[in-house]
Amino acid sequence: MKLKHRLLSIILCICLWLVPSAKAFAIQGDGNIDGGGGHVNQGVAGYEWPTGYEGIRITIVDAGTGQQVMSPIDFTNSNVAAVSSDIFNFGKVSKLQYRNGAALNIQTQYEYFHPDTPIPKIITTNSGKADMNAIKTYFCSEGAASMVASYTGIELNDLISGKYKVILEPVIYLWYNHLFFAMTVTEAGLYNRTTNGDLGSHFPTVVMKNFALSMFLERDDLGFKAYTGPKGSARTTNEMILILGIGIVSYAAQPEEDPPVTEMEYDQEYRVDTDVITAVSLYSDREINNRSKATVTFRIKGRRCQMTDIVMPEGGSQLVWVKWHTPSTPQDIKITISSNKGTLSTTQMTVRVVDLNENPPPDPQANDRNDSYRLPNVPNKRDVTELTWGEWDCWWQEHWVYHDGSEDESGYYCDHGWYEFDWIPYFASISASMSIKPDERNPTAEGCVMKSGYGINVKATARVSSDASSAAITGAQNVVTYFPEFAYQTYWRLLERMAGGYASSFELQKNPYSTYQRRSHFSPVWFPDGPYEVYGEVLDAWTPAGMLKIHLTDDLTVRGNLFFDWHIRPAN
């Protein structure tokens, strides 16, 4: 839904990247771009760039913690599927994830979307120059914000509130070694390293200069450094991996002349009585090795929790976290974080603990009516079914060197070794199911067909799989169900957890309005014939990389109402 015009006047969009000037991209006759035919390398078969085949990868991160909150999404104006049935790519992985140690994983399944409004040219060519102002205007516009909100499932007002930041990464589509690839600047750098520079040798201008310099930060943000180097020559592989190919957009509401009273902004929201994981990123421009490891301390409600034995190479980073249990009552909690080494993405967080069990539906009555009711659309929110993160490990690489002795002393061997670092990746994934059926006390239900006014039962199961330790993950702990008679809002039911752990199960709580204390939800007697679809959200499967969540639906058929089962006869 588009914002009203009045709201546009109070949106501030901060674009934290630079697109170099046209002069910086002037083609200098090296022949890598064909200004007429639209290909590069002057007819070198299998190594070509269809000019203008570009896109953008969008990732949403929490502005407070710097954590990624969803899988990236790719947009492009081009019909890339028409070029090749197989589009080789490295999955939907962000520069943030690569910085945290994600590895290239080549695959051929590739999903992309066409933007509502075409994206301005991002990579300068002989046939057209990238316009920094046009790019900034586009991604800071109402239309772009609405598009991002609709594809990510984040409410537009929430997106532009300042709670989130949007990471932009240019994507290029090209033929390399007779295979059609989609890759970001970071992935191009990593793949160039994997191919020992062969990718860059075939595309010294298109990839190593024009694409590499198509977007970069003008000031530090989210732990990424601003780029201040040359803007008219090919860049290095390391620069592509660490610095280039990123833009960051922040939306923040400006105060009105008479600012209204607003609620406090929170860095995270948790549920009561729940195991959660709170994480931030630790960066270091110096090596942290086994001789002097880092320790990060979290202070929560008077408790002091530490993550110890942290190591990382120079310029490295990783998530650091604490697993804790939320209170049994709603409240705001201030968390402070400190480290004896490196730099934290944030040193203070304010989290909100809420109780989802405070808004169940009212008792339906036999004489309730809703003559204007129209069947609502079921919410379509994006699942987070898998997350990855990792930790650095450190070990000593021996290197013995013989030193000659003097006339009076013998020679000797000395270890001139160094510390090597290995990235240990972890993952966690979730699968879940939900089923609804007529309550057993329903006397006339047949299979999945029932009359309105009777109760239904809801059951859900969830399984979390991971190769990480129990200190880094939780099982799914909450399931919330929403119902069509309330347009999947207004009221909801929190299911009761019947079995915990990594294979958890849930059922409706006992209904206080049920004569037999059944675990049921009563459908309204006025509900029209047709599908009765329940929507559920499986929540609170936590990892250091964020919360796994999955959205489920199931339905049955309403045919008639409970009054059809009443028989009126004269009294004896």
Coordinates of C-alpha atoms in Angstrom, one line a residue:
M1 CA 0.0 0.0 0.0
K2 CA 1.5 3.4 -1.0
L3 CA 2.1 6.1 1.5
K4 CA -0.2 9.1 1.5
H5 CA 1.4 12.2 0.1
R6 CA 1.5 13.8 3.5
L7 CA 3.7 11.1 4.8
L8 CA 6.3 11.7 2.1
S9 CA 7.2 15.0 3.6
I10 CA 8.3 13.4 6.8
I11 CA 10.5 10.7 5.3
L12 CA 14.3 11.2 5.4
C13 CA 16.3 8.8 3.3
I14 CA 20.0 8.7 3.9
C15 CA 22.0 7.1 1.0
L16 CA 25.4 6.1 2.2
W17 CA 27.1 5.3 -1.1
L18 CA 28.9 7.0 -3.9
V19 CA 28.6 6.3 -7.6
P20 CA 31.8 7.7 -9.2
S21 CA 31.5 10.4 -11.8
A22 CA 31.4 9.9 -15.5
K23 CA 35.0 10.9 -15.8
A24 CA 36.1 8.1 -13.6
F25 CA 34.4 5.6 -15.8
A26 CA 35.7 6.9 -19.2
I27 CA 36.4 4.0 -21.4
Q28 CA 40.1 4.1 -22.4
G29 CA 40.2 2.0 -25.5
D30 CA 41.0 -1.4 -23.9
G31 CA 38.2 -3.0 -25.9
N32 CA 36.4 -4.8 -23.0
I33 CA 33.0 -3.2 -23.9
D34 CA 31.5 -3.3 -27.3
G35 CA 29.6 0.0 -27.6
G36 CA 27.7 -1.3 -30.7
G37 CA 27.0 -4.9 -30.2
G38 CA 26.5 -4.9 -26.5
H39 CA 29.2 -7.6 -25.8
V40 CA 32.7 -7.4 -24.4
N41 CA 36.1 -8.8 -25.4
Q42 CA 35.6 -8.2 -29.1
G43 CA 34.1 -11.5 -30.1
V44 CA 35.8 -13.9 -27.6
A45 CA 33.2 -16.6 -27.5
G46 CA 32.0 -17.7 -24.1
Y47 CA 33.4 -14.6 -22.3
E48 CA 30.8 -11.9 -22.9
W49 CA 28.7 -9.3 -21.1
P50 CA 25.3 -8.6 -22.6
T51 CA 25.6 -4.8 -22.1
G52 CA 23.0 -3.6 -19.6
Y53 CA 22.4 -6.9 -18.0
E54 CA 22.6 -5.9 -14.4
G55 CA 20.6 -5.8 -11.2
I56 CA 20.6 -5.1 -7.5
R57 CA 20.7 -7.4 -4.4
I58 CA 18.7 -6.0 -1.5
T59 CA 19.3 -7.2 2.1
I60 CA 17.5 -5.8 5.2
V61 CA 19.5 -5.5 8.4
D62 CA 18.6 -4.4 11.9
A63 CA 20.0 -0.9 12.2
G64 CA 20.8 -1.4 15.9
T65 CA 22.6 -4.7 15.9
G66 CA 23.7 -4.8 12.2
Q67 CA 22.2 -8.3 11.9
Q68 CA 20.6 -9.5 8.7
V69 CA 16.9 -10.1 9.3
M70 CA 16.0 -11.9 6.0
S71 CA 17.5 -13.6 3.0
P72 CA 18.6 -11.2 0.2
I73 CA 16.4 -10.6 -2.9
D74 CA 17.6 -9.9 -6.4
F75 CA 15.9 -7.4 -8.8
T76 CA 16.7 -6.8 -12.4
N77 CA 15.1 -5.1 -15.4
S78 CA 16.4 -7.8 -17.7
N79 CA 14.8 -11.1 -18.6
V80 CA 17.9 -13.1 -17.7
A81 CA 16.1 -16.4 -17.9
A82 CA 15.7 -15.9 -21.6
V83 CA 19.5 -15.8 -22.1
S84 CA 20.1 -19.2 -20.5
S85 CA 18.1 -21.9 -18.9
D86 CA 20.9 -22.4 -16.3
I87 CA 22.0 -19.3 -14.4
F88 CA 25.1 -20.1 -12.4
N89 CA 25.2 -18.2 -9.1
F90 CA 26.3 -18.5 -5.5
G91 CA 23.0 -18.4 -3.8
K92 CA 21.4 -15.4 -2.0
V93 CA 24.3 -14.4 0.2
S94 CA 25.0 -10.8 1.2
K95 CA 28.3 -9.0 1.6
L96 CA 27.6 -9.1 5.4
Q97 CA 27.5 -12.9 5.3
Y98 CA 30.6 -13.1 3.2
R99 CA 32.4 -10.9 5.7
N100 CA 31.3 -13.2 8.5
G101 CA 32.9 -16.1 6.6
A102 CA 30.4 -17.6 4.2
A103 CA 32.0 -19.5 1.3
L104 CA 31.1 -19.5 -2.4
N105 CA 28.6 -22.3 -3.1
I106 CA 27.8 -22.5 -6.9
Q107 CA 24.4 -23.5 -8.0
T108 CA 22.1 -23.2 -11.0
Q109 CA 18.7 -22.4 -9.4
Y110 CA 18.3 -18.6 -9.4
E111 CA 15.3 -16.5 -8.4
Y112 CA 14.9 -12.9 -9.3
F113 CA 12.1 -10.3 -9.6
H114 CA 11.4 -7.5 -11.9
P115 CA 11.0 -4.1 -10.1
D116 CA 7.7 -2.2 -10.2
T117 CA 9.6 0.7 -11.8
P118 CA 12.8 0.0 -13.8
I119 CA 16.1 0.5 -11.9
P120 CA 18.4 3.2 -13.3
K121 CA 21.6 2.2 -15.0
I122 CA 24.1 1.1 -12.4
I123 CA 27.2 0.0 -14.5
T124 CA 28.5 2.7 -16.8
T125 CA 29.2 1.6 -20.4
N126 CA 30.1 3.3 -23.7
S127 CA 26.4 3.5 -24.5
G128 CA 25.4 5.1 -21.3
K129 CA 26.7 6.5 -18.0
A130 CA 25.5 5.7 -14.5
D131 CA 23.8 8.8 -12.9
M132 CA 24.5 9.0 -9.2
N133 CA 21.6 11.4 -8.6
A134 CA 19.2 9.1 -10.5
I135 CA 20.3 6.1 -8.5
K136 CA 20.0 7.9 -5.1
T137 CA 16.6 9.3 -6.1
Y138 CA 15.3 5.9 -7.1
F139 CA 16.3 4.0 -4.0
C140 CA 15.3 6.8 -1.6
S141 CA 11.8 7.0 -3.2
E142 CA 8.5 6.0 -1.9
G143 CA 8.1 3.5 -4.7
A144 CA 11.4 1.7 -3.9
A145 CA 10.5 1.6 -0.2
S146 CA 7.0 0.2 -1.0
M147 CA 8.6 -2.4 -3.3
V148 CA 11.1 -3.5 -0.7
A149 CA 8.4 -3.7 1.9
S150 CA 6.0 -5.8 -0.3
Y151 CA 8.7 -8.3 -1.3
T152 CA 10.2 -8.7 2.2
G153 CA 6.9 -8.8 4.2
I154 CA 8.0 -5.9 6.4
E155 CA 5.4 -3.3 7.0
L156 CA 6.2 -0.1 5.1
N157 CA 5.9 2.1 8.2
D158 CA 8.2 -0.2 10.1
L159 CA 10.7 -0.2 7.3
I160 CA 11.0 3.6 7.1
S161 CA 10.9 4.1 10.9
G162 CA 14.7 3.9 11.2
K163 CA 14.6 0.4 12.7
Y164 CA 16.2 -1.1 9.5
K165 CA 18.9 -0.4 7.0
V166 CA 18.8 -1.6 3.4
I167 CA 22.1 -3.0 1.9
L168 CA 22.3 -2.6 -1.9
E169 CA 24.7 -4.7 -3.9
P170 CA 25.0 -4.4 -7.7
V171 CA 24.6 -7.7 -9.6
I172 CA 26.1 -8.4 -13.1
Y173 CA 25.0 -11.1 -15.5
L174 CA 27.7 -12.3 -17.9
W175 CA 29.1 -15.3 -19.8
Y176 CA 32.3 -16.7 -18.3
N177 CA 33.9 -19.9 -19.5
H178 CA 30.7 -20.5 -21.7
L179 CA 28.5 -20.4 -18.5
F180 CA 26.0 -17.7 -17.8
F181 CA 26.6 -16.2 -14.3
A182 CA 24.9 -13.9 -11.9
M183 CA 27.2 -12.4 -9.2
T184 CA 27.7 -9.4 -6.9
V185 CA 31.0 -7.5 -6.7
T186 CA 31.9 -9.4 -3.6
E187 CA 31.2 -12.7 -5.3
A188 CA 33.2 -11.6 -8.4
G189 CA 36.1 -10.9 -6.2
L190 CA 35.9 -14.2 -4.4
Y191 CA 35.4 -16.1 -7.7
N192 CA 38.4 -14.2 -9.2
R193 CA 40.5 -15.4 -6.3
T194 CA 39.1 -19.0 -6.8
T195 CA 40.0 -18.9 -10.5
N196 CA 43.5 -17.5 -9.8
G197 CA 42.6 -14.2 -11.5
D198 CA 41.2 -15.7 -14.7
L199 CA 37.8 -14.0 -14.3
G200 CA 39.5 -10.6 -14.0
S201 CA 41.8 -11.3 -16.9
H202 CA 38.9 -11.7 -19.2
F203 CA 37.0 -8.7 -17.9
P204 CA 39.6 -6.2 -16.8
T205 CA 37.4 -3.2 -17.4
V206 CA 33.8 -4.5 -17.1
V207 CA 34.3 -6.4 -13.9
M208 CA 37.5 -5.2 -12.3
K209 CA 36.8 -1.5 -12.9
N210 CA 33.3 -0.5 -14.0
F211 CA 31.4 -3.1 -12.0
A212 CA 33.8 -3.0 -9.0
L213 CA 33.4 0.8 -8.7
S214 CA 29.7 0.9 -9.5
M215 CA 28.8 1.5 -5.8
F216 CA 30.7 2.1 -2.6
L217 CA 30.3 3.8 0.8
E218 CA 31.2 7.4 1.3
R219 CA 31.5 6.9 5.0
D220 CA 31.9 3.9 7.3
D221 CA 28.7 2.0 8.3
L222 CA 27.8 -1.4 9.6
G223 CA 31.5 -2.2 10.0
F224 CA 32.3 -1.6 6.3
K225 CA 34.9 1.0 5.4
A226 CA 34.3 3.9 3.1
Y227 CA 36.3 3.7 -0.2
T228 CA 38.6 6.7 -0.8
G229 CA 40.9 5.2 -3.4
P230 CA 41.3 5.7 -7.2
K231 CA 38.1 5.8 -9.1
G232 CA 39.3 5.5 -12.7
S233 CA 41.3 2.3 -12.8
A234 CA 40.8 -1.4 -12.2
R235 CA 40.6 -2.4 -8.5
T236 CA 42.1 -5.3 -6.7
T237 CA 40.4 -8.5 -5.7
N238 CA 40.7 -7.7 -2.0
E239 CA 39.1 -4.3 -2.5
M240 CA 36.1 -6.0 -4.2
I241 CA 35.7 -8.5 -1.4
L242 CA 36.1 -6.1 1.5
I243 CA 35.1 -2.6 0.5
L244 CA 33.5 -2.2 -3.0
G245 CA 30.1 -3.1 -4.3
I246 CA 27.9 -1.9 -1.5
G247 CA 25.5 0.9 -0.7
I248 CA 23.4 1.5 2.4
V249 CA 20.1 3.2 2.7
S250 CA 18.6 4.4 6.0
Y251 CA 15.1 5.7 6.4
A252 CA 14.2 7.8 9.4
A253 CA 11.1 9.8 10.2
Q254 CA 11.8 13.5 10.7
P255 CA 10.0 15.2 13.6
E256 CA 7.0 17.3 12.7
E257 CA 6.5 20.9 14.0
D258 CA 4.5 19.5 16.9
P259 CA 5.9 16.0 17.2
P260 CA 3.4 13.5 18.5
V261 CA 4.1 11.3 21.4
T262 CA 5.8 8.2 20.0
E263 CA 6.6 4.8 21.5
M264 CA 10.2 3.9 22.4
E265 CA 12.1 2.3 19.6
Y266 CA 13.5 -1.2 20.4
D267 CA 16.5 -3.0 19.0
Q268 CA 14.7 -6.4 19.4
E269 CA 11.4 -7.8 20.5
Y270 CA 11.2 -11.1 22.5
R271 CA 8.4 -13.1 24.0
V272 CA 8.0 -13.8 27.8
D273 CA 9.4 -16.9 29.3
T274 CA 11.5 -17.8 26.2
D275 CA 15.1 -18.8 25.5
V276 CA 16.6 -16.2 23.2
I277 CA 20.0 -15.4 21.7
T278 CA 21.2 -11.8 21.6
A279 CA 24.1 -11.2 19.2
V280 CA 26.2 -8.3 17.9
S281 CA 29.2 -8.3 15.6
L282 CA 32.8 -7.9 16.7
Y283 CA 35.4 -6.5 14.3
S284 CA 39.1 -6.2 14.7
D285 CA 41.7 -4.5 12.5
R286 CA 44.4 -6.4 14.4
E287 CA 45.0 -10.1 14.8
I288 CA 43.4 -11.6 17.9
N289 CA 45.2 -14.9 18.4
N290 CA 45.6 -17.7 21.1
R291 CA 48.1 -15.7 23.0
S292 CA 45.5 -13.0 23.9
K293 CA 41.9 -13.9 23.1
A294 CA 39.0 -11.6 23.2
T295 CA 36.2 -11.7 25.7
V296 CA 32.8 -10.1 25.2
T297 CA 30.6 -9.3 28.2
F298 CA 26.8 -8.9 28.1
R299 CA 25.1 -7.3 31.2
I300 CA 21.4 -8.2 31.4
K301 CA 19.2 -7.4 34.4
G302 CA 22.1 -7.5 36.8
R303 CA 23.5 -10.7 35.3
R304 CA 26.9 -10.8 33.7
C305 CA 27.3 -13.3 30.8
Q306 CA 30.5 -13.7 28.8
M307 CA 31.6 -15.2 25.5
T308 CA 35.2 -16.1 25.8
D309 CA 38.1 -17.5 23.7
I310 CA 37.3 -15.4 20.6
V311 CA 40.0 -15.2 17.9
M312 CA 40.1 -13.7 14.5
P313 CA 42.5 -12.6 11.8
E314 CA 43.4 -9.0 11.0
G315 CA 40.4 -7.3 9.4
G316 CA 38.2 -10.2 10.5
S317 CA 34.8 -10.2 12.2
Q318 CA 32.2 -12.6 13.6
L319 CA 29.0 -12.6 15.6
V320 CA 29.3 -12.8 19.3
W321 CA 26.3 -13.8 21.4
V322 CA 24.7 -14.7 24.7
K323 CA 21.8 -17.2 25.3
W324 CA 19.4 -16.2 28.0
H325 CA 15.9 -16.6 29.2
T326 CA 13.4 -13.8 29.2
P327 CA 11.3 -12.8 32.3
S328 CA 7.8 -14.2 32.7
T329 CA 6.2 -10.7 32.6
P330 CA 6.3 -8.0 29.9
Q331 CA 9.0 -5.3 30.3
D332 CA 11.8 -3.3 28.7
I333 CA 15.3 -4.4 29.3
K334 CA 18.6 -2.6 28.7
I335 CA 21.5 -4.7 27.6
T336 CA 25.1 -3.3 27.7
I337 CA 27.9 -5.1 25.8
S338 CA 31.6 -4.6 26.2
S339 CA 34.8 -6.2 24.8
N340 CA 38.4 -6.3 25.8
K341 CA 39.5 -6.3 22.2
G342 CA 38.2 -5.2 18.8
T343 CA 35.2 -3.0 18.0
L344 CA 31.6 -4.0 18.6
S345 CA 28.8 -3.1 16.2
T346 CA 26.9 -1.7 19.2
T347 CA 27.5 -1.4 23.0
Q348 CA 23.9 -0.9 24.1
M349 CA 20.6 -2.4 23.2
T350 CA 17.0 -1.9 24.4
V351 CA 14.8 -4.9 24.0
R352 CA 11.1 -5.3 24.5
V353 CA 9.6 -8.4 26.1
V354 CA 5.9 -8.9 25.2
D355 CA 3.2 -11.4 26.2
L356 CA 1.4 -12.8 23.2
N357 CA -1.2 -14.5 25.4
E358 CA -3.0 -11.3 26.2
N359 CA -5.3 -10.9 23.2
P360 CA -7.5 -14.1 22.7
P361 CA -10.8 -13.8 20.9
P362 CA -14.0 -13.0 22.8
D363 CA -16.7 -15.5 23.4
P364 CA -18.7 -15.8 20.2
Q365 CA -22.5 -15.6 20.6
A366 CA -25.3 -17.3 18.7
N367 CA -26.8 -14.0 17.7
D368 CA -23.6 -12.5 16.4
R369 CA -23.8 -11.1 12.8
N370 CA -21.4 -9.6 10.3
D371 CA -23.5 -9.0 7.1
S372 CA -20.7 -6.9 5.4
Y373 CA -18.0 -9.6 5.9
R374 CA -15.7 -10.3 3.0
L375 CA -13.2 -13.1 3.0
P376 CA -9.7 -11.5 3.7
N377 CA -6.4 -12.4 2.0
V378 CA -4.2 -14.6 4.0
P379 CA -1.0 -12.8 5.1
N380 CA 2.0 -13.5 2.9
K381 CA 5.0 -13.0 5.0
R382 CA 8.5 -14.2 4.2
D383 CA 9.8 -17.3 5.9
V384 CA 13.3 -17.5 7.4
T385 CA 14.0 -21.2 7.2
E386 CA 17.8 -21.3 7.3
L387 CA 20.5 -19.1 8.8
T388 CA 24.2 -19.4 8.8
W389 CA 27.0 -17.9 10.9
G390 CA 30.4 -19.0 12.1
E391 CA 33.4 -18.6 14.4
W392 CA 37.1 -18.2 13.8
D393 CA 39.6 -20.8 15.0
C394 CA 43.3 -20.2 15.4
W395 CA 46.3 -22.5 15.3
W396 CA 50.1 -22.2 15.2
Q397 CA 51.9 -22.9 11.9
E398 CA 55.4 -23.9 12.8
H399 CA 58.3 -22.6 10.6
W400 CA 61.7 -23.7 11.9
V401 CA 64.6 -21.6 10.7
Y402 CA 68.3 -22.5 11.3
H403 CA 70.5 -19.7 12.6
D404 CA 74.2 -20.0 12.2
G405 CA 76.3 -19.8 15.3
S406 CA 79.3 -17.7 16.0
E407 CA 82.9 -19.0 16.5
D408 CA 82.1 -19.7 20.1
E409 CA 78.5 -20.9 19.8
S410 CA 76.8 -23.6 17.8
G411 CA 74.0 -22.8 15.4
Y412 CA 70.4 -23.4 16.5
Y413 CA 66.9 -23.7 15.1
C414 CA 64.2 -21.2 16.0
D415 CA 60.5 -21.4 15.3
H416 CA 59.5 -18.3 13.1
G417 CA 56.0 -19.5 12.7
W418 CA 52.7 -17.6 12.6
Y419 CA 49.1 -18.0 13.5
E420 CA 46.7 -19.5 10.9
F421 CA 43.0 -18.9 11.1
D422 CA 40.2 -21.2 9.9
W423 CA 36.5 -20.3 9.6
I424 CA 34.1 -22.8 11.1
P425 CA 30.7 -22.4 9.6
Y426 CA 27.4 -23.3 11.2
F427 CA 23.9 -23.5 10.1
A428 CA 20.4 -23.9 11.5
S429 CA 17.2 -24.7 9.6
I430 CA 13.5 -25.1 10.5
S431 CA 10.7 -27.1 9.1
A432 CA 7.1 -27.0 10.4
S433 CA 3.6 -28.1 9.8
M434 CA 0.1 -27.2 11.0
S435 CA -3.2 -29.0 10.8
I436 CA -6.7 -28.0 11.7
K437 CA -9.8 -30.2 12.0
P438 CA -13.3 -30.1 13.5
D439 CA -13.4 -30.7 17.2
E440 CA -14.4 -34.2 18.3
R441 CA -17.4 -32.7 20.1
N442 CA -18.8 -31.5 16.7
P443 CA -21.6 -34.0 16.1
T444 CA -22.1 -33.4 12.4
A445 CA -18.7 -32.8 11.0
E446 CA -17.6 -35.1 8.2
G447 CA -13.9 -35.2 7.5
C448 CA -12.8 -31.6 6.8
V449 CA -16.3 -30.3 6.3
M450 CA -18.2 -28.7 9.2
K451 CA -20.9 -26.2 10.0
S452 CA -20.0 -22.8 11.3
G453 CA -20.5 -22.1 15.0
Y454 CA -18.6 -25.3 16.1
G455 CA -15.1 -25.6 17.4
I456 CA -11.9 -26.5 15.6
N457 CA -8.6 -27.9 16.8
V458 CA -5.2 -26.7 15.8
K459 CA -2.0 -28.6 16.1
A460 CA 1.5 -27.6 14.9
T461 CA 4.9 -29.2 14.9
A462 CA 8.4 -27.7 14.3
R463 CA 11.8 -29.2 14.0
V464 CA 15.1 -27.3 14.2
S465 CA 18.2 -28.9 12.7
S466 CA 21.7 -27.5 13.2
D467 CA 25.4 -28.5 13.4
A468 CA 26.0 -25.9 16.2
S469 CA 26.1 -26.5 19.9
S470 CA 23.1 -26.0 22.2
A471 CA 24.6 -22.8 23.4
A472 CA 24.0 -21.2 19.9
I473 CA 20.5 -22.4 19.1
T474 CA 17.0 -22.9 20.5
G475 CA 14.0 -24.9 19.3
A476 CA 10.8 -23.2 18.2
Q477 CA 9.0 -22.1 21.3
N478 CA 5.9 -20.2 20.3
V479 CA 3.2 -20.6 17.7
V480 CA 0.6 -17.9 17.1
T481 CA -2.6 -18.5 15.1
Y482 CA -4.8 -15.9 13.4
F483 CA -8.3 -16.4 12.1
P484 CA -10.3 -15.2 9.0
E485 CA -13.3 -13.8 11.0
F486 CA -10.9 -11.2 12.4
A487 CA -9.1 -10.5 9.1
Y488 CA -6.0 -12.3 10.5
Q489 CA -5.5 -9.4 13.0
T490 CA -7.3 -7.9 16.0
Y491 CA -7.3 -11.2 18.0
W492 CA -5.1 -14.2 18.0
R493 CA -4.4 -17.4 20.0
L494 CA -1.1 -18.4 21.4
L495 CA -0.7 -22.2 21.2
E496 CA 0.5 -24.1 24.2
R497 CA 3.8 -25.9 23.8
M498 CA 3.1 -29.6 24.5
A499 CA 6.7 -30.8 23.8
G500 CA 9.9 -28.7 23.8
G501 CA 13.4 -29.1 22.5
Y502 CA 14.4 -29.2 18.8
A503 CA 11.3 -31.2 17.9
S504 CA 8.5 -29.2 19.4
S505 CA 4.7 -29.6 19.2
F506 CA 1.9 -27.2 20.0
E507 CA -1.9 -27.2 20.5
L508 CA -4.6 -24.7 21.2
Q509 CA -4.9 -23.8 24.9
K510 CA -8.0 -24.9 26.7
N511 CA -10.8 -22.6 25.8
P512 CA -12.4 -21.0 28.9
Y513 CA -15.7 -20.7 27.0
S514 CA -15.8 -24.4 26.2
T515 CA -18.3 -26.4 28.3
Y516 CA -15.9 -29.3 28.2
Q517 CA -12.7 -27.3 28.5
R518 CA -11.7 -28.3 24.9
R519 CA -8.6 -27.2 23.2
S520 CA -10.7 -25.5 20.5
H521 CA -11.5 -22.2 18.7
F522 CA -15.1 -21.6 18.0
S523 CA -15.9 -20.4 14.4
P524 CA -18.6 -17.7 14.3
V525 CA -22.0 -18.9 13.4
W526 CA -22.3 -16.2 10.7
F527 CA -19.2 -17.3 8.8
P528 CA -20.1 -17.9 5.1
D529 CA -19.9 -21.2 3.3
G530 CA -16.5 -21.9 1.8
P531 CA -13.0 -22.2 3.0
Y532 CA -12.1 -21.5 6.6
E533 CA -8.3 -20.9 6.6
V534 CA -6.2 -20.5 9.7
Y535 CA -2.9 -18.7 9.5
G536 CA 0.0 -19.5 11.9
E537 CA 3.4 -18.2 12.7
V538 CA 6.1 -20.4 14.2
L539 CA 8.4 -18.2 16.2
D540 CA 11.4 -18.1 18.6
A541 CA 13.8 -20.5 17.1
W542 CA 16.8 -18.4 17.8
T543 CA 20.4 -18.4 16.4
P544 CA 23.2 -15.9 16.6
A545 CA 22.3 -14.9 13.0
G546 CA 18.7 -14.1 14.1
M547 CA 15.3 -15.9 14.5
L548 CA 14.1 -18.7 12.3
K549 CA 10.4 -18.4 11.6
I550 CA 8.0 -20.1 9.3
H551 CA 4.4 -19.2 8.3
L552 CA 1.8 -21.9 7.9
T553 CA -1.8 -22.3 6.8
D554 CA -4.4 -25.0 6.8
D555 CA -8.1 -24.9 6.0
L556 CA -11.3 -26.8 6.2
T557 CA -14.7 -26.2 4.5
V558 CA -17.7 -24.6 6.1
R559 CA -21.1 -25.7 4.8
G560 CA -24.1 -24.5 6.7
N561 CA -24.3 -23.5 10.3
L562 CA -25.1 -25.1 13.6
F563 CA -28.7 -23.9 13.5
F564 CA -29.2 -26.5 10.7
D565 CA -28.6 -29.2 13.5
W566 CA -31.5 -27.8 15.7
H567 CA -34.8 -29.5 15.6
I568 CA -37.9 -27.7 17.0
R569 CA -40.9 -29.8 18.0
P570 CA -43.9 -29.2 20.2
A571 CA -43.5 -29.9 23.8
N572 CA -45.3 -32.9 25.2

